[in-house]
Amino acid sequence: MKLRDELPVDHHLATVYRYGAGLCGLVLLTFGALGFADALSPFDTEGDEIAGMTTNLTLSVISTVVGLALLVGAVIGGNFASTLNMTVGALFVLSGFAHLFVLDRPANFLDFGMTNVVFSFVMGLVIATFGMYGRVSSKLPPDNPYRQRRHDRAPALPEVATRSAAREIARPEPWTNR
């Protein structure tokens, strides 16, 4: 599927993308702000905890930047918010895998702990789900703009109506002699 602007401006899916980006952006922004309030050092790996997760100033900066980006996506809305949510969600999941491999090693400069890894996986899946909602599925309704765009045609007739129409065509008329 090509990620173009298929969604009409007033479509109800735009609300889902906006609220999803806004909610997740606020969570990340809050985590980053709590890190700033605790006056952490940039690459400290001593295990300072905020909201049950280890953090340092660098992780707070990254959380704040990503949170602000999601809030900007919530303000813009539409396909931009959907694409941003899918991208950020995928990056969170990838970050979770990357930090899973560097736990308890010197390369763990963001001071990730196991709770951070789990949070990264969960937040990534939540953000990606908000971005993919109503856009990626094998059973999209016929009036969905993404389905219509993919198939470049009008909504398909229900299968029941198609089968009954096919039977009518195959059945000979009663007044004809065959």
PDB file of C-alpha atoms in Angstrom:
ATOM      1  CA  MET A   1       0.000   0.000   0.000  1.00  0.00           C
ATOM      2  CA  LYS A   2       1.283   3.418  -0.861  1.00  0.00           C
ATOM      3  CA  LEU A   3       1.125   5.944   1.954  1.00  0.00           C
ATOM      4  CA  ARG A   4      -0.483   8.785   0.060  1.00  0.00           C
ATOM      5  CA  ASP A   5      -3.276  11.135   1.037  1.00  0.00           C
ATOM      6  CA  GLU A   6      -6.270   8.842   0.532  1.00  0.00           C
ATOM      7  CA  LEU A   7      -8.210   9.926   3.616  1.00  0.00           C
ATOM      8  CA  PRO A   8     -10.861  12.610   3.135  1.00  0.00           C
ATOM      9  CA  VAL A   9     -10.398  15.626   5.393  1.00  0.00           C
ATOM     10  CA  ASP A  10     -13.595  15.055   7.385  1.00  0.00           C
ATOM     11  CA  HIS A  11     -13.308  11.256   7.779  1.00  0.00           C
ATOM     12  CA  HIS A  12     -13.900   9.831  11.272  1.00  0.00           C
ATOM     13  CA  LEU A  13     -10.570   7.943  11.224  1.00  0.00           C
ATOM     14  CA  ALA A  14      -8.705  11.252  11.459  1.00  0.00           C
ATOM     15  CA  THR A  15     -10.038  11.612  15.008  1.00  0.00           C
ATOM     16  CA  VAL A  16      -8.529   8.258  16.015  1.00  0.00           C
ATOM     17  CA  TYR A  17      -5.143   9.249  14.599  1.00  0.00           C
ATOM     18  CA  ARG A  18      -5.253  12.623  16.368  1.00  0.00           C
ATOM     19  CA  TYR A  19      -6.245  11.299  19.774  1.00  0.00           C
ATOM     20  CA  GLY A  20      -3.771   8.434  19.567  1.00  0.00           C
ATOM     21  CA  ALA A  21      -0.881  10.724  18.708  1.00  0.00           C
ATOM     22  CA  GLY A  22      -1.932  13.259  21.340  1.00  0.00           C
ATOM     23  CA  LEU A  23      -2.344  10.713  24.128  1.00  0.00           C
ATOM     24  CA  CYS A  24       0.970   8.962  23.480  1.00  0.00           C
ATOM     25  CA  GLY A  25       2.719  12.306  22.976  1.00  0.00           C
ATOM     26  CA  LEU A  26       1.496  13.534  26.366  1.00  0.00           C
ATOM     27  CA  VAL A  27       2.724  10.360  28.084  1.00  0.00           C
ATOM     28  CA  LEU A  28       6.194  10.754  26.558  1.00  0.00           C
ATOM     29  CA  LEU A  29       6.272  14.477  27.245  1.00  0.00           C
ATOM     30  CA  THR A  30       5.373  13.852  30.901  1.00  0.00           C
ATOM     31  CA  PHE A  31       8.134  11.250  31.246  1.00  0.00           C
ATOM     32  CA  GLY A  32      10.653  13.648  29.695  1.00  0.00           C
ATOM     33  CA  ALA A  33       9.517  16.546  31.903  1.00  0.00           C
ATOM     34  CA  LEU A  34       9.867  14.416  35.031  1.00  0.00           C
ATOM     35  CA  GLY A  35      13.420  13.609  33.950  1.00  0.00           C
ATOM     36  CA  PHE A  36      14.228  17.300  33.558  1.00  0.00           C
ATOM     37  CA  ALA A  37      12.691  18.069  36.939  1.00  0.00           C
ATOM     38  CA  ASP A  38      14.949  15.484  38.590  1.00  0.00           C
ATOM     39  CA  ALA A  39      18.094  17.244  37.193  1.00  0.00           C
ATOM     40  CA  LEU A  40      19.685  14.113  35.763  1.00  0.00           C
ATOM     41  CA  SER A  41      23.117  13.932  34.137  1.00  0.00           C
ATOM     42  CA  PRO A  42      23.285  13.365  30.368  1.00  0.00           C
ATOM     43  CA  PHE A  43      24.788   9.868  30.088  1.00  0.00           C
ATOM     44  CA  ASP A  44      24.498   8.728  33.684  1.00  0.00           C
ATOM     45  CA  THR A  45      23.990   4.979  34.041  1.00  0.00           C
ATOM     46  CA  GLU A  46      23.610   4.956  37.810  1.00  0.00           C
ATOM     47  CA  GLY A  47      19.989   3.851  37.663  1.00  0.00           C
ATOM     48  CA  ASP A  48      17.977   6.991  38.524  1.00  0.00           C
ATOM     49  CA  GLU A  49      14.308   6.004  38.331  1.00  0.00           C
ATOM     50  CA  ILE A  50      11.295   7.979  37.217  1.00  0.00           C
ATOM     51  CA  ALA A  51       7.854   6.384  36.990  1.00  0.00           C
ATOM     52  CA  GLY A  52       9.417   2.963  37.593  1.00  0.00           C
ATOM     53  CA  MET A  53      11.867   3.245  34.696  1.00  0.00           C
ATOM     54  CA  THR A  54      15.555   4.063  34.723  1.00  0.00           C
ATOM     55  CA  THR A  55      16.460   7.234  32.902  1.00  0.00           C
ATOM     56  CA  ASN A  56      19.035   9.937  32.310  1.00  0.00           C
ATOM     57  CA  LEU A  57      18.981  13.400  30.750  1.00  0.00           C
ATOM     58  CA  THR A  58      19.571  12.100  27.221  1.00  0.00           C
ATOM     59  CA  LEU A  59      16.567   9.770  27.436  1.00  0.00           C
ATOM     60  CA  SER A  60      14.490  12.649  28.791  1.00  0.00           C
ATOM     61  CA  VAL A  61      15.476  14.815  25.818  1.00  0.00           C
ATOM     62  CA  ILE A  62      14.617  12.030  23.357  1.00  0.00           C
ATOM     63  CA  SER A  63      11.265  11.390  25.099  1.00  0.00           C
ATOM     64  CA  THR A  64      10.439  15.092  24.999  1.00  0.00           C
ATOM     65  CA  VAL A  65      11.327  15.471  21.308  1.00  0.00           C
ATOM     66  CA  VAL A  66       9.309  12.397  20.279  1.00  0.00           C
ATOM     67  CA  GLY A  67       6.405  13.497  22.509  1.00  0.00           C
ATOM     68  CA  LEU A  68       6.395  16.945  20.897  1.00  0.00           C
ATOM     69  CA  ALA A  69       6.547  15.372  17.425  1.00  0.00           C
ATOM     70  CA  LEU A  70       3.493  13.251  18.253  1.00  0.00           C
ATOM     71  CA  LEU A  71       1.664  16.326  19.568  1.00  0.00           C
ATOM     72  CA  VAL A  72       2.460  18.161  16.321  1.00  0.00           C
ATOM     73  CA  GLY A  73       1.088  15.133  14.455  1.00  0.00           C
ATOM     74  CA  ALA A  74      -2.061  15.341  16.582  1.00  0.00           C
ATOM     75  CA  VAL A  75      -2.499  18.992  15.648  1.00  0.00           C
ATOM     76  CA  ILE A  76      -1.964  18.320  11.914  1.00  0.00           C
ATOM     77  CA  GLY A  77      -4.037  15.114  11.986  1.00  0.00           C
ATOM     78  CA  GLY A  78      -5.201  13.037   9.028  1.00  0.00           C
ATOM     79  CA  ASN A  79      -2.807  10.901   7.037  1.00  0.00           C
ATOM     80  CA  PHE A  80       0.181  12.726   8.490  1.00  0.00           C
ATOM     81  CA  ALA A  81      -0.754  11.654  12.026  1.00  0.00           C
ATOM     82  CA  SER A  82      -1.410   8.092  10.858  1.00  0.00           C
ATOM     83  CA  THR A  83       1.927   7.799   9.070  1.00  0.00           C
ATOM     84  CA  LEU A  84       3.772   9.454  11.962  1.00  0.00           C
ATOM     85  CA  ASN A  85       2.146   7.064  14.444  1.00  0.00           C
ATOM     86  CA  MET A  86       3.126   4.014  12.371  1.00  0.00           C
ATOM     87  CA  THR A  87       6.692   5.257  11.973  1.00  0.00           C
ATOM     88  CA  VAL A  88       7.213   6.209  15.620  1.00  0.00           C
ATOM     89  CA  GLY A  89       5.587   2.960  16.753  1.00  0.00           C
ATOM     90  CA  ALA A  90       7.946   0.907  14.591  1.00  0.00           C
ATOM     91  CA  LEU A  91      10.935   2.883  15.907  1.00  0.00           C
ATOM     92  CA  PHE A  92       9.859   2.219  19.493  1.00  0.00           C
ATOM     93  CA  VAL A  93       9.645  -1.530  18.859  1.00  0.00           C
ATOM     94  CA  LEU A  94      13.050  -1.501  17.146  1.00  0.00           C
ATOM     95  CA  SER A  95      14.450   0.492  20.066  1.00  0.00           C
ATOM     96  CA  GLY A  96      13.100  -2.114  22.453  1.00  0.00           C
ATOM     97  CA  PHE A  97      14.922  -4.881  20.581  1.00  0.00           C
ATOM     98  CA  ALA A  98      18.143  -2.866  20.340  1.00  0.00           C
ATOM     99  CA  HIS A  99      18.147  -2.046  24.040  1.00  0.00           C
ATOM    100  CA  LEU A 100      17.308  -5.615  24.935  1.00  0.00           C
ATOM    101  CA  PHE A 101      20.675  -6.587  23.488  1.00  0.00           C
ATOM    102  CA  VAL A 102      22.660  -3.907  25.340  1.00  0.00           C
ATOM    103  CA  LEU A 103      21.184  -4.365  28.818  1.00  0.00           C
ATOM    104  CA  ASP A 104      23.962  -4.435  31.453  1.00  0.00           C
ATOM    105  CA  ARG A 105      26.620  -3.485  28.904  1.00  0.00           C
ATOM    106  CA  PRO A 106      28.657  -0.292  28.473  1.00  0.00           C
ATOM    107  CA  ALA A 107      26.774   0.460  25.210  1.00  0.00           C
ATOM    108  CA  ASN A 108      23.615   1.130  27.244  1.00  0.00           C
ATOM    109  CA  PHE A 109      24.171   4.899  27.321  1.00  0.00           C
ATOM    110  CA  LEU A 110      20.427   5.635  27.684  1.00  0.00           C
ATOM    111  CA  ASP A 111      20.375   3.608  30.920  1.00  0.00           C
ATOM    112  CA  PHE A 112      17.595   1.294  29.755  1.00  0.00           C
ATOM    113  CA  GLY A 113      16.419  -1.336  32.199  1.00  0.00           C
ATOM    114  CA  MET A 114      14.058  -4.206  31.546  1.00  0.00           C
ATOM    115  CA  THR A 115      11.061  -2.023  32.457  1.00  0.00           C
ATOM    116  CA  ASN A 116      12.177   0.481  29.808  1.00  0.00           C
ATOM    117  CA  VAL A 117      12.377  -2.303  27.218  1.00  0.00           C
ATOM    118  CA  VAL A 118       8.875  -3.532  28.066  1.00  0.00           C
ATOM    119  CA  PHE A 119       7.582   0.064  28.006  1.00  0.00           C
ATOM    120  CA  SER A 120       9.227   0.579  24.610  1.00  0.00           C
ATOM    121  CA  PHE A 121       7.525  -2.529  23.189  1.00  0.00           C
ATOM    122  CA  VAL A 122       4.123  -1.687  24.648  1.00  0.00           C
ATOM    123  CA  MET A 123       4.239   2.005  23.717  1.00  0.00           C
ATOM    124  CA  GLY A 124       5.460   1.132  20.221  1.00  0.00           C
ATOM    125  CA  LEU A 125       2.594  -1.283  19.669  1.00  0.00           C
ATOM    126  CA  VAL A 126       0.045   1.186  21.035  1.00  0.00           C
ATOM    127  CA  ILE A 127       1.310   4.041  18.856  1.00  0.00           C
ATOM    128  CA  ALA A 128       1.515   1.823  15.758  1.00  0.00           C
ATOM    129  CA  THR A 129      -1.984   0.494  16.392  1.00  0.00           C
ATOM    130  CA  PHE A 130      -3.362   4.021  16.541  1.00  0.00           C
ATOM    131  CA  GLY A 131      -1.625   4.741  13.226  1.00  0.00           C
ATOM    132  CA  MET A 132      -2.806   1.580  11.481  1.00  0.00           C
ATOM    133  CA  TYR A 133      -6.368   1.668  12.780  1.00  0.00           C
ATOM    134  CA  GLY A 134      -8.776   1.507   9.850  1.00  0.00           C
ATOM    135  CA  ARG A 135      -5.906   1.616   7.395  1.00  0.00           C
ATOM    136  CA  VAL A 136      -4.255  -1.791   7.461  1.00  0.00           C
ATOM    137  CA  SER A 137      -6.472  -4.861   7.520  1.00  0.00           C
ATOM    138  CA  SER A 138      -7.739  -7.561   5.233  1.00  0.00           C
ATOM    139  CA  LYS A 139     -11.355  -6.875   6.229  1.00  0.00           C
ATOM    140  CA  LEU A 140     -11.825  -3.173   5.706  1.00  0.00           C
ATOM    141  CA  PRO A 141     -15.444  -2.155   5.030  1.00  0.00           C
ATOM    142  CA  PRO A 142     -16.359  -1.325   1.419  1.00  0.00           C
ATOM    143  CA  ASP A 143     -16.765   2.399   2.162  1.00  0.00           C
ATOM    144  CA  ASN A 144     -13.276   2.711   3.692  1.00  0.00           C
ATOM    145  CA  PRO A 145     -11.220   5.198   1.637  1.00  0.00           C
ATOM    146  CA  TYR A 146      -8.045   3.102   1.952  1.00  0.00           C
ATOM    147  CA  ARG A 147      -9.782   0.004   0.592  1.00  0.00           C
ATOM    148  CA  GLN A 148     -11.309   1.981  -2.256  1.00  0.00           C
ATOM    149  CA  ARG A 149      -7.931   3.481  -3.113  1.00  0.00           C
ATOM    150  CA  ARG A 150      -6.196   0.100  -3.051  1.00  0.00           C
ATOM    151  CA  HIS A 151      -8.737  -1.492  -5.351  1.00  0.00           C
ATOM    152  CA  ASP A 152      -9.368   1.624  -7.502  1.00  0.00           C
ATOM    153  CA  ARG A 153     -13.070   0.912  -7.742  1.00  0.00           C
ATOM    154  CA  ALA A 154     -16.386   1.523  -6.100  1.00  0.00           C
ATOM    155  CA  PRO A 155     -17.349  -0.477  -3.033  1.00  0.00           C
ATOM    156  CA  ALA A 156     -17.814  -4.153  -3.806  1.00  0.00           C
ATOM    157  CA  LEU A 157     -21.264  -5.689  -3.627  1.00  0.00           C
ATOM    158  CA  PRO A 158     -21.844  -8.021  -0.720  1.00  0.00           C
ATOM    159  CA  GLU A 159     -21.063 -11.640  -1.557  1.00  0.00           C
ATOM    160  CA  VAL A 160     -24.638 -12.791  -0.906  1.00  0.00           C
ATOM    161  CA  ALA A 161     -26.033 -10.357  -3.451  1.00  0.00           C
ATOM    162  CA  THR A 162     -23.402 -11.389  -5.977  1.00  0.00           C
ATOM    163  CA  ARG A 163     -24.228 -15.105  -5.616  1.00  0.00           C
ATOM    164  CA  SER A 164     -27.968 -14.529  -5.946  1.00  0.00           C
ATOM    165  CA  ALA A 165     -27.409 -12.371  -9.034  1.00  0.00           C
ATOM    166  CA  ALA A 166     -25.230 -15.092 -10.561  1.00  0.00           C
ATOM    167  CA  ARG A 167     -27.992 -17.675  -9.976  1.00  0.00           C
ATOM    168  CA  GLU A 168     -30.541 -15.409 -11.667  1.00  0.00           C
ATOM    169  CA  ILE A 169     -28.332 -15.078 -14.715  1.00  0.00           C
ATOM    170  CA  ALA A 170     -27.677 -18.823 -14.938  1.00  0.00           C
ATOM    171  CA  ARG A 171     -31.359 -19.781 -14.479  1.00  0.00           C
ATOM    172  CA  PRO A 172     -33.302 -19.917 -17.774  1.00  0.00           C
ATOM    173  CA  GLU A 173     -36.467 -17.884 -18.135  1.00  0.00           C
ATOM    174  CA  PRO A 174     -39.601 -19.962 -17.520  1.00  0.00           C
ATOM    175  CA  TRP A 175     -41.229 -19.115 -20.871  1.00  0.00           C
ATOM    176  CA  THR A 176     -38.310 -20.302 -23.016  1.00  0.00           C
ATOM    177  CA  ASN A 177     -38.067 -23.876 -24.270  1.00  0.00           C
ATOM    178  CA  ARG A 178     -34.667 -25.397 -23.984  1.00  0.00           C
TER     179      ARG A 178
END
